[in-house]
PDB file of C-alpha atoms in Angstrom:
ATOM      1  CA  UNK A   1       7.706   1.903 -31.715  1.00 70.00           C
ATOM      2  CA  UNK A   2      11.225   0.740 -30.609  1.00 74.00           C
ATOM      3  CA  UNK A   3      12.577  -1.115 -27.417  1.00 74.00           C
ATOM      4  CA  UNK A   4      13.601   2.487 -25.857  1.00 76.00           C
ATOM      5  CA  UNK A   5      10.474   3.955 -26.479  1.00 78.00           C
ATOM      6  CA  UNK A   6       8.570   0.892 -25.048  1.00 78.00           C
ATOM      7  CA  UNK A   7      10.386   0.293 -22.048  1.00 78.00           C
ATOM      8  CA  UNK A   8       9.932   4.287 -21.339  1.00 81.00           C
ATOM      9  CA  UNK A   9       6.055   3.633 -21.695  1.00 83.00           C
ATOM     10  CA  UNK A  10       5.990   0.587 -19.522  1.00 82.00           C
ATOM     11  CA  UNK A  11       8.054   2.516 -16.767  1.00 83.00           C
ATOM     12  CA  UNK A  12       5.845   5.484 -16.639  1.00 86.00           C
ATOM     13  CA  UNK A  13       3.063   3.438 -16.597  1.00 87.00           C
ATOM     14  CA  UNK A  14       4.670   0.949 -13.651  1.00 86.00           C
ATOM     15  CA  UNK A  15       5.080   4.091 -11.705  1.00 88.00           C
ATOM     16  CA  UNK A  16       1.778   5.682 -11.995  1.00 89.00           C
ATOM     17  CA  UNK A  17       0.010   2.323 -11.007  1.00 88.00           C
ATOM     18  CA  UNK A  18       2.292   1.943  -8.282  1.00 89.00           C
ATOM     19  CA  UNK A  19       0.915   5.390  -7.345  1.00 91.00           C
ATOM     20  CA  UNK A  20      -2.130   4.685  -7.749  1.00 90.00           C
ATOM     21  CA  UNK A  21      -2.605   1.015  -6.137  1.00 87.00           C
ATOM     22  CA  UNK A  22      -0.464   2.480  -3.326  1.00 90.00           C
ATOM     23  CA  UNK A  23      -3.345   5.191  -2.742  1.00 91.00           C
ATOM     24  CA  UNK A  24      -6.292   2.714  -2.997  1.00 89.00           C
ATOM     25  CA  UNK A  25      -4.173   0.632  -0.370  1.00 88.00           C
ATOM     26  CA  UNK A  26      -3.511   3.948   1.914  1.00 91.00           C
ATOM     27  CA  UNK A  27      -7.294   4.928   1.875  1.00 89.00           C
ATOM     28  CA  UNK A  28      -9.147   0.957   1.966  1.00 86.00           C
ATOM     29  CA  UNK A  29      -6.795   1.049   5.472  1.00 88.00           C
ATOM     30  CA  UNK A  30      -8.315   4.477   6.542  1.00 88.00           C
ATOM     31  CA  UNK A  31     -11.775   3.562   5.814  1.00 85.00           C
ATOM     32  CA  UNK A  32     -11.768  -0.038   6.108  1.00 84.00           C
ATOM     33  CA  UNK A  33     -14.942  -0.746   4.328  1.00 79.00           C
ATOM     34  CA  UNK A  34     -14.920  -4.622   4.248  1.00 75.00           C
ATOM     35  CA  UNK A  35     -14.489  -4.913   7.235  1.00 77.00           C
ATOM     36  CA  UNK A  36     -10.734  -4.644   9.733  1.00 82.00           C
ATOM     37  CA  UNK A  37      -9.449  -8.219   8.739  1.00 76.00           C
ATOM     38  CA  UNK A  38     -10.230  -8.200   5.227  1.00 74.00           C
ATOM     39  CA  UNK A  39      -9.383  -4.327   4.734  1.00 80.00           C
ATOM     40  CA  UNK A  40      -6.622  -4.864   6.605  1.00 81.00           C
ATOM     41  CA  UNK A  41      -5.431  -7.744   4.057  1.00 78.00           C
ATOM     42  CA  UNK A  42      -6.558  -5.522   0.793  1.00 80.00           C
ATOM     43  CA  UNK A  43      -4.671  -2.838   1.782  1.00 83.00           C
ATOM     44  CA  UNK A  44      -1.616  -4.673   2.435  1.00 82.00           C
ATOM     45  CA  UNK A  45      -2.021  -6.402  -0.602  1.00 80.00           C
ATOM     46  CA  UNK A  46      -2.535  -3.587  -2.439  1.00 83.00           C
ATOM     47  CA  UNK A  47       0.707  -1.426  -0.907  1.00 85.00           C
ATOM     48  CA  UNK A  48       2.987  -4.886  -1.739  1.00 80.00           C
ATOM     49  CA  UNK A  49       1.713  -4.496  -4.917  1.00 81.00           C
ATOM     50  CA  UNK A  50       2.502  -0.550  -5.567  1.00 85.00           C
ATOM     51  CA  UNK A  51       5.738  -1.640  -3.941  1.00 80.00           C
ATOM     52  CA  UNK A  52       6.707  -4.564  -6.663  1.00 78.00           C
ATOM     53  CA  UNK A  53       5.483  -2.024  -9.762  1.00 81.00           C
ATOM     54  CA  UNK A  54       7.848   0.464  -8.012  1.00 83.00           C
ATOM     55  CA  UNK A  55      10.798  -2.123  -7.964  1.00 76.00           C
ATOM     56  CA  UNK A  56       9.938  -3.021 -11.330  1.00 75.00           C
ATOM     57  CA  UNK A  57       9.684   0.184 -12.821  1.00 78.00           C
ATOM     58  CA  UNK A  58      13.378   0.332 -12.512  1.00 70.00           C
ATOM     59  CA  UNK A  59      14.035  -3.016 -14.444  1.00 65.00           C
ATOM     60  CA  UNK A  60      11.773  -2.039 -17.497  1.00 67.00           C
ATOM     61  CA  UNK A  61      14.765  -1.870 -19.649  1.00 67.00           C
ATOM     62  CA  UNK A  62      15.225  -1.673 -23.323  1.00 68.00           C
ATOM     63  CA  UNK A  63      16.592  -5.366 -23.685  1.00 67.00           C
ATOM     64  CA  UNK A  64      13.333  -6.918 -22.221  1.00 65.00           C
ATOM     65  CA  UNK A  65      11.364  -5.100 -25.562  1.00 67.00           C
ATOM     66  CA  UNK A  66      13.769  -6.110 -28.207  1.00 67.00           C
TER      67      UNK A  66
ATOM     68  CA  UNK B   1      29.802 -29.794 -15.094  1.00 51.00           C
ATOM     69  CA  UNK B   2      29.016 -29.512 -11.085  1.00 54.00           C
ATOM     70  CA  UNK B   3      28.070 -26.369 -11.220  1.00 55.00           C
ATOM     71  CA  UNK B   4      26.078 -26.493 -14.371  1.00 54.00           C
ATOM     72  CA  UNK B   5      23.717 -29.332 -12.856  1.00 56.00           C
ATOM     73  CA  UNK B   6      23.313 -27.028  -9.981  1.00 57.00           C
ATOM     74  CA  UNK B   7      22.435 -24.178 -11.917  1.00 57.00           C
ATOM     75  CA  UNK B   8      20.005 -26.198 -13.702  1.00 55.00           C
ATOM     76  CA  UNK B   9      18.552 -27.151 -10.215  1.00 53.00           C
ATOM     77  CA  UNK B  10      17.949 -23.923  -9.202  1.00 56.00           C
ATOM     78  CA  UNK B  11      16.548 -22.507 -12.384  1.00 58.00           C
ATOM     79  CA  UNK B  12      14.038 -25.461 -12.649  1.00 55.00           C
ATOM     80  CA  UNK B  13      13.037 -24.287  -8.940  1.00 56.00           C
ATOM     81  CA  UNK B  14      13.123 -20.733  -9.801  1.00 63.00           C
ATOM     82  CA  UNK B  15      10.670 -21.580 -12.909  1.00 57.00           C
ATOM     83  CA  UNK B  16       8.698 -23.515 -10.411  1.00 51.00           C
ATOM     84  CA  UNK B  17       8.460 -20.863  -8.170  1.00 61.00           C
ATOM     85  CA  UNK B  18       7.602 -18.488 -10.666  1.00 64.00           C
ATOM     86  CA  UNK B  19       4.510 -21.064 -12.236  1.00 53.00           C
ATOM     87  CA  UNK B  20       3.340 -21.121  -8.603  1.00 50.00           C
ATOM     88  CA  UNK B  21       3.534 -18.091  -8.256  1.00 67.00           C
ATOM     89  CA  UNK B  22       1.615 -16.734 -11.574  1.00 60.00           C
ATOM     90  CA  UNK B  23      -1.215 -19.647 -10.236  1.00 52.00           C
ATOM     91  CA  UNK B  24      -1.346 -18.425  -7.421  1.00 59.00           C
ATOM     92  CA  UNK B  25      -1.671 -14.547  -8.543  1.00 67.00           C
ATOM     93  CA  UNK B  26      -4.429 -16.239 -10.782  1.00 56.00           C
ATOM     94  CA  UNK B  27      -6.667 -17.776  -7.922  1.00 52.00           C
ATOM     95  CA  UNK B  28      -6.177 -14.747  -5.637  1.00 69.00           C
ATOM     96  CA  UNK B  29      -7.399 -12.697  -8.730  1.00 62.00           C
ATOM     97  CA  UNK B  30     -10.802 -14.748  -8.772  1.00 52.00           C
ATOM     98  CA  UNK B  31     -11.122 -15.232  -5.132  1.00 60.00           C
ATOM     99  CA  UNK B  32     -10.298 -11.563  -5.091  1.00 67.00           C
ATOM    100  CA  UNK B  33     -12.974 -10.958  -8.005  1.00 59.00           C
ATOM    101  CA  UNK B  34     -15.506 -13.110  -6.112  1.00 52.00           C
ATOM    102  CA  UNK B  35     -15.485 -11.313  -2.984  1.00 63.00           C
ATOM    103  CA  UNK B  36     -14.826  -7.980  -4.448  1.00 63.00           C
ATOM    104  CA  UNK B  37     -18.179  -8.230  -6.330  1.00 59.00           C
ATOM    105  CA  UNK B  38     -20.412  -9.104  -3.256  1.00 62.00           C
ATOM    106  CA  UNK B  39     -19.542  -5.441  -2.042  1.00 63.00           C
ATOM    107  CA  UNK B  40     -19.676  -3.517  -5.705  1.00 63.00           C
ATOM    108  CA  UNK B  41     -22.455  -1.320  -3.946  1.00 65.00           C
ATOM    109  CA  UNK B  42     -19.817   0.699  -3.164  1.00 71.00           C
ATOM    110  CA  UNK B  43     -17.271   3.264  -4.859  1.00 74.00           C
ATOM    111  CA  UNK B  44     -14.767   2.100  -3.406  1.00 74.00           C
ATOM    112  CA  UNK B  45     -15.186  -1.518  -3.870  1.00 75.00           C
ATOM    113  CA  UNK B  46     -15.648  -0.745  -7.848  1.00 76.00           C
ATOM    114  CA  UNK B  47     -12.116   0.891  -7.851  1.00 79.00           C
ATOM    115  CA  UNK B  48     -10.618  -1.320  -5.846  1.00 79.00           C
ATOM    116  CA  UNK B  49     -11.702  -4.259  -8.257  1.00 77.00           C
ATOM    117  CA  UNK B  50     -10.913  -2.110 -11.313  1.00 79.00           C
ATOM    118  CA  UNK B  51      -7.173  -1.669 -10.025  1.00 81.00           C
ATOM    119  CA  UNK B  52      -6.936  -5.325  -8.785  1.00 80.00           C
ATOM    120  CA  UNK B  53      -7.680  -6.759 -12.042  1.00 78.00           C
ATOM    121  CA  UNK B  54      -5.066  -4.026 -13.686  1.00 83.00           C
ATOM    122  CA  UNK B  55      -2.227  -4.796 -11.038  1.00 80.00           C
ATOM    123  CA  UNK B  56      -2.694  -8.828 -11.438  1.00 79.00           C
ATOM    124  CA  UNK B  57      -3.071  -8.058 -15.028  1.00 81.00           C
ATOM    125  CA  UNK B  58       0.518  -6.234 -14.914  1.00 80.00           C
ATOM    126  CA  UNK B  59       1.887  -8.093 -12.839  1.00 77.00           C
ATOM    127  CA  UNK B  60       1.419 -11.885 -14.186  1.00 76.00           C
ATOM    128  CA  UNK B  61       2.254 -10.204 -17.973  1.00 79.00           C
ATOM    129  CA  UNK B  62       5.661  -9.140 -16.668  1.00 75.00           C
ATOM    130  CA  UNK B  63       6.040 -11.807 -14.734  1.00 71.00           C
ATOM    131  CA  UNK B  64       5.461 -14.153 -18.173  1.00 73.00           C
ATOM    132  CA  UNK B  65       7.436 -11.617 -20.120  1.00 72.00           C
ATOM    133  CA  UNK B  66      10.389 -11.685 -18.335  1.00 69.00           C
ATOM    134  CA  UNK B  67      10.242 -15.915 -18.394  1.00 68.00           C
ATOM    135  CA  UNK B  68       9.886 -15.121 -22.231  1.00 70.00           C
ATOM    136  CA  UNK B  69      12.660 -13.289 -22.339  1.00 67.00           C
ATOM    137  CA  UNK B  70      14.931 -15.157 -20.178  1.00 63.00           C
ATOM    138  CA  UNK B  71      15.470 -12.877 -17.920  1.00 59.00           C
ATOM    139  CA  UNK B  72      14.435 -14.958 -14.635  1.00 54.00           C
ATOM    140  CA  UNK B  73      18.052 -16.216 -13.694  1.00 53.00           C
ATOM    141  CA  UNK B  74      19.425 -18.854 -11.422  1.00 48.00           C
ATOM    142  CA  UNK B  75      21.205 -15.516  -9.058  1.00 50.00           C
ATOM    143  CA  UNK B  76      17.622 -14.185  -8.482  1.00 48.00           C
ATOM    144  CA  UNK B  77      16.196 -13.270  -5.975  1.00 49.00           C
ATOM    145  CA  UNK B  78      12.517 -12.162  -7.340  1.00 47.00           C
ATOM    146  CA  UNK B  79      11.492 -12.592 -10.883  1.00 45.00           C
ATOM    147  CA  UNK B  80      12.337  -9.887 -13.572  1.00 48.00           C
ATOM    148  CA  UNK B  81      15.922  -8.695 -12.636  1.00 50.00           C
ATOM    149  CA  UNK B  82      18.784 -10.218 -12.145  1.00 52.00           C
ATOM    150  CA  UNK B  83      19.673  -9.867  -8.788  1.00 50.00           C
ATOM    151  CA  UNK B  84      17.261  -7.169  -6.284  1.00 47.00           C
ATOM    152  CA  UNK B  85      18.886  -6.920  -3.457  1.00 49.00           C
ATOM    153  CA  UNK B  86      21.766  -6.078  -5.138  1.00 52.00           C
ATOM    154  CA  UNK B  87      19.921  -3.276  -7.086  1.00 50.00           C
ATOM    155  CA  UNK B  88      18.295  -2.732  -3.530  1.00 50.00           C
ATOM    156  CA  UNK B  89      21.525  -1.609  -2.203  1.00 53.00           C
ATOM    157  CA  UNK B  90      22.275   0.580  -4.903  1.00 53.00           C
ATOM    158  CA  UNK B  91      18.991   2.552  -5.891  1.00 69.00           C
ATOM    159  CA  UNK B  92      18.875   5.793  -3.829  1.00 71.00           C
ATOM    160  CA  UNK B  93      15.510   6.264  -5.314  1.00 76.00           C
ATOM    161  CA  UNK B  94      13.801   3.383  -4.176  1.00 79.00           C
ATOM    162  CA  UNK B  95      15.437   4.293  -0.641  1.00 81.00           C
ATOM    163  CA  UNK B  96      13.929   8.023  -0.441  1.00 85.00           C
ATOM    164  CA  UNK B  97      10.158   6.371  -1.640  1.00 87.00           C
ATOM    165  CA  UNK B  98      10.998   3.763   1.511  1.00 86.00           C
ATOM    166  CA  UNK B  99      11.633   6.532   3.482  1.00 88.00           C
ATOM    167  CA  UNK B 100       8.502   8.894   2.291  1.00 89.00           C
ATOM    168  CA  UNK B 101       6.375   5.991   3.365  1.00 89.00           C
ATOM    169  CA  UNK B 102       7.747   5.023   6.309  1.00 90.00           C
ATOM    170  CA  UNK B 103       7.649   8.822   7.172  1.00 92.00           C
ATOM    171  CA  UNK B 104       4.326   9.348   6.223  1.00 90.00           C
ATOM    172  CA  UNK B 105       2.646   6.348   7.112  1.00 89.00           C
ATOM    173  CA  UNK B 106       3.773   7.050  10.689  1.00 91.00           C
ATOM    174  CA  UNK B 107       2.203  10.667  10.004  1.00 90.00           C
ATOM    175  CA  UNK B 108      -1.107   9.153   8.947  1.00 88.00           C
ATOM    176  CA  UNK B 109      -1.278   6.721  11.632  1.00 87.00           C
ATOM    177  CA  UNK B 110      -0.807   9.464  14.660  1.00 89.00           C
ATOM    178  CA  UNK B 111      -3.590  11.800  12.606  1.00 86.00           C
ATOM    179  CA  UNK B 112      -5.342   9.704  10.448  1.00 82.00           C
ATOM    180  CA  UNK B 113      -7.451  12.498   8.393  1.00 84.00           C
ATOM    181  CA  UNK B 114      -3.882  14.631   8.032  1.00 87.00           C
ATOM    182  CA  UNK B 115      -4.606  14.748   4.043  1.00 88.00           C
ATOM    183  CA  UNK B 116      -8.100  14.850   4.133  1.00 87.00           C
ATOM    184  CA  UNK B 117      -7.154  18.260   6.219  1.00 88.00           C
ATOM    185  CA  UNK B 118      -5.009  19.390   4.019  1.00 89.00           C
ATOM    186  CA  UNK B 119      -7.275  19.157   0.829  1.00 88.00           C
ATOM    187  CA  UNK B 120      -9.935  20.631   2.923  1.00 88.00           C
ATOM    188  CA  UNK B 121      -7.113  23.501   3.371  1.00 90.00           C
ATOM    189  CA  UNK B 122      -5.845  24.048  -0.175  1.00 89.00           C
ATOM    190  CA  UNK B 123      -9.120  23.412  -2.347  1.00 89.00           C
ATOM    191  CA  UNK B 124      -9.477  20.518  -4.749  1.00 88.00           C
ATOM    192  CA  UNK B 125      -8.273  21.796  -7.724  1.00 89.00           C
ATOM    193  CA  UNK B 126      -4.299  22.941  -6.315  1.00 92.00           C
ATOM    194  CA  UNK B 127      -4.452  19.524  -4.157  1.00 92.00           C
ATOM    195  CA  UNK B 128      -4.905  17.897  -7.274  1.00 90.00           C
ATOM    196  CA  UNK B 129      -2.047  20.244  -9.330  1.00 92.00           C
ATOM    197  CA  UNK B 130       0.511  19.114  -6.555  1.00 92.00           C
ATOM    198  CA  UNK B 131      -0.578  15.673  -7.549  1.00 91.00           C
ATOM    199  CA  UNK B 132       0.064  15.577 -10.605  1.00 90.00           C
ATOM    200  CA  UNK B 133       3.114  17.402  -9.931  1.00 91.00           C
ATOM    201  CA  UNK B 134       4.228  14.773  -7.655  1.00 90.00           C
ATOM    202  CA  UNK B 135       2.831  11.839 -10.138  1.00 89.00           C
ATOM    203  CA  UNK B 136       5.293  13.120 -12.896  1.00 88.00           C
ATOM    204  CA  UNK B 137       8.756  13.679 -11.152  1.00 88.00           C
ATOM    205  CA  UNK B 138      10.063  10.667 -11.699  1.00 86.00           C
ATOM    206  CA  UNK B 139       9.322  10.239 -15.261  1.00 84.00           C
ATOM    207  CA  UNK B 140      10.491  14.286 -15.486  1.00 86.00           C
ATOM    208  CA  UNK B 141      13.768  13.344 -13.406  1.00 84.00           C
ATOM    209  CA  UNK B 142      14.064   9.917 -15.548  1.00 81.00           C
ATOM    210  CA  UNK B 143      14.103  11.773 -18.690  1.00 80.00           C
ATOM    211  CA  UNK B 144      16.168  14.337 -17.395  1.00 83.00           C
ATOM    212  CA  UNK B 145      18.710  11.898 -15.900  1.00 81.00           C
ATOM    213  CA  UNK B 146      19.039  10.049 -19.332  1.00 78.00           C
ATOM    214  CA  UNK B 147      19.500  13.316 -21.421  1.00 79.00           C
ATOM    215  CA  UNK B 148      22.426  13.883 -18.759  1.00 79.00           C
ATOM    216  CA  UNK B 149      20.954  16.862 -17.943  1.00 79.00           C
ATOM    217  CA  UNK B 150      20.895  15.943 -14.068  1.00 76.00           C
ATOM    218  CA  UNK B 151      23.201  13.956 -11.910  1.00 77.00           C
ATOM    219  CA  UNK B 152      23.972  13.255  -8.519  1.00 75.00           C
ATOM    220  CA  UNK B 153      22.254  10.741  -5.715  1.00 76.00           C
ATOM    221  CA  UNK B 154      20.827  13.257  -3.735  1.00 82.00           C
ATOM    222  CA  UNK B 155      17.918  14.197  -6.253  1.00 83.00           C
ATOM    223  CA  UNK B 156      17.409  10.339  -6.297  1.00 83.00           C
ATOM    224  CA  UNK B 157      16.770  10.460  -3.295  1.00 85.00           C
ATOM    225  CA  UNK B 158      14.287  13.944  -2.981  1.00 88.00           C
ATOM    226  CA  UNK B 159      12.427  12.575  -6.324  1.00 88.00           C
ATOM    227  CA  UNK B 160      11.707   8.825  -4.764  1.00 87.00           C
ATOM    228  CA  UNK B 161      10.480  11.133  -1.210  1.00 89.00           C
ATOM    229  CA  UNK B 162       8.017  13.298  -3.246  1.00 90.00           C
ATOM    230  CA  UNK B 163       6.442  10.470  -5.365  1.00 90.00           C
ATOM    231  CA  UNK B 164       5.723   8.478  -1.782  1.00 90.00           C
ATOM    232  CA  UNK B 165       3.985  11.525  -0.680  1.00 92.00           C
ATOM    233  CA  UNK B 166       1.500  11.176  -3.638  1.00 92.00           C
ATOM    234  CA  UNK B 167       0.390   7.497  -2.683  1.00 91.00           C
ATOM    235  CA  UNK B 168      -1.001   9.517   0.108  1.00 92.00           C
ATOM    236  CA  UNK B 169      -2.636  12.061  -1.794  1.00 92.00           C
ATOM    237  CA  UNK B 170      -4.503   9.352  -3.729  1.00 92.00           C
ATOM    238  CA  UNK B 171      -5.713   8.267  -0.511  1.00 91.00           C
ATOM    239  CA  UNK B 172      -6.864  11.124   0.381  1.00 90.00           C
ATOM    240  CA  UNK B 173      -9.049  12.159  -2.841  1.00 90.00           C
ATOM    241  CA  UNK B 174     -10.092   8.556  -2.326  1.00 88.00           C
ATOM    242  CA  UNK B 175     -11.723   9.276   0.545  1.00 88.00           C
ATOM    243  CA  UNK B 176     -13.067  12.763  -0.210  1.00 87.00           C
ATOM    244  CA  UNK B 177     -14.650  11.386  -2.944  1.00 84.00           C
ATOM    245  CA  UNK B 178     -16.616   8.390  -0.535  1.00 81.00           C
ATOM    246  CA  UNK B 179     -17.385  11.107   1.826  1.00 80.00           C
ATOM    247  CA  UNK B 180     -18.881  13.759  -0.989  1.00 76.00           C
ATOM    248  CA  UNK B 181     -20.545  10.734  -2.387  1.00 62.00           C
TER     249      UNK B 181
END
């Protein structure tokens, strides 16, 4: 497996947790199951963190596999 | 020689920073763990812990792999890339996904079951086509873009729109499935 290859892998994958963290995020603020403070702070956590794997996605380059 | 001393200053506080920071990500993971396992009655509270451990996980091994490979720098402004707001300013994508949830979180908050209605309108199985759909344009357009096949900053910006919308999709199977459940 070469740089290219593994920096394409570790984008897609960035991206489709950032999806998928954003969503838990999105519905633990609609339900709010633990409670309003703490779903409140889950959910924010959760969307900052979809947010920083969507930044990063963009920075998986080639040279940071080599 | 000035400015080398000061460059060394603010790469040892960078690399301090980032230590803290990877600590930090470290106790909120356990705390996080701790508390998270009190309530793993639930569904939700077993995905949520599932994708907690997976986004600490990710994020402290990119946050050591880019120490590894050198590429926290003394003109950074957040670990990993040289210098974010600058790419900030210049990534049309990120600014049509800002844009998508800005949009749509103001959506959700004025009609908070808006997805939930539209699954209920479309049937599971097309909701979750248009998903996936969603889920793979930006690889699709990233793969496209480096064959040179497209161009331009306009579908930078479309692509980064659609992909926010399926954050809220997620939700909103999320919360199907706690309701069917």
């Amino acid at each position: 497996m070469d740089a290219r290859l593994k920096s394409t892998i570790v984008g897609i994958y960035l991206v489709l947790l950032s999806a998928v963290s954003g969503g838990v995020g999105i519905s633990v603020l609609q339900v709010k199951p633990f409670g309003f403070l703490d779903s409140v702070i889950v959910g924010v956590a959760f969307i900052l963190g979809s947010i920083v794997c969507w930044g990063w996605a963009c920075f998986a380059r080639k040279e940071l596999f080599e | 020689m000035q400015e080398k001393n000061s460059s060394n200053k603010r790469n040892s506080f960078l690399f301090f920073i980032t230590f803290l920071g990877i600590v930090l990500a470290f106790l909120f993971a356990s705390l996080f763990s701790m508390v998270m396992l009190y309530y793993t009655g639930t569904i939700l509270s077993k995905i949520v812990l599932t994708i907690c451990i997976i986004l600490l996980g990710t994020i402290v091994g990119i946050l050591v792999q880019a120490f590894v490979k050198k590429e926290i720098v003394s003109r950074s402004y957040f670990p990993l890339c040289h210098d974010l707001l600058h790419e900030f300013t210049l990534c049309a994508r990120c600014k049509g996904f800002y844009l998508g949830l800005a949009l749509f979180t103001a959506l959700v908050a004025t009609r908070n079951s808006l997805f939930l209605d539209f699954l209920n309108v479309v049937g599971i199985f097309p909701y979750t086509v248009i998903l996936v759909l969603l889920l793979l344009t930006v690889p699709i357009h990233g793969a496209a873009r480096r064959l040179r096949l497209v161009d331009g900053t306009i579908l930078l910006h479309v692509v980064g729109f659609l992909f926010s919308i399926s954050l809220y999709q997620i939700a909103g199977l999320i919360v199907r499935l706690l309701y069917s459940a």
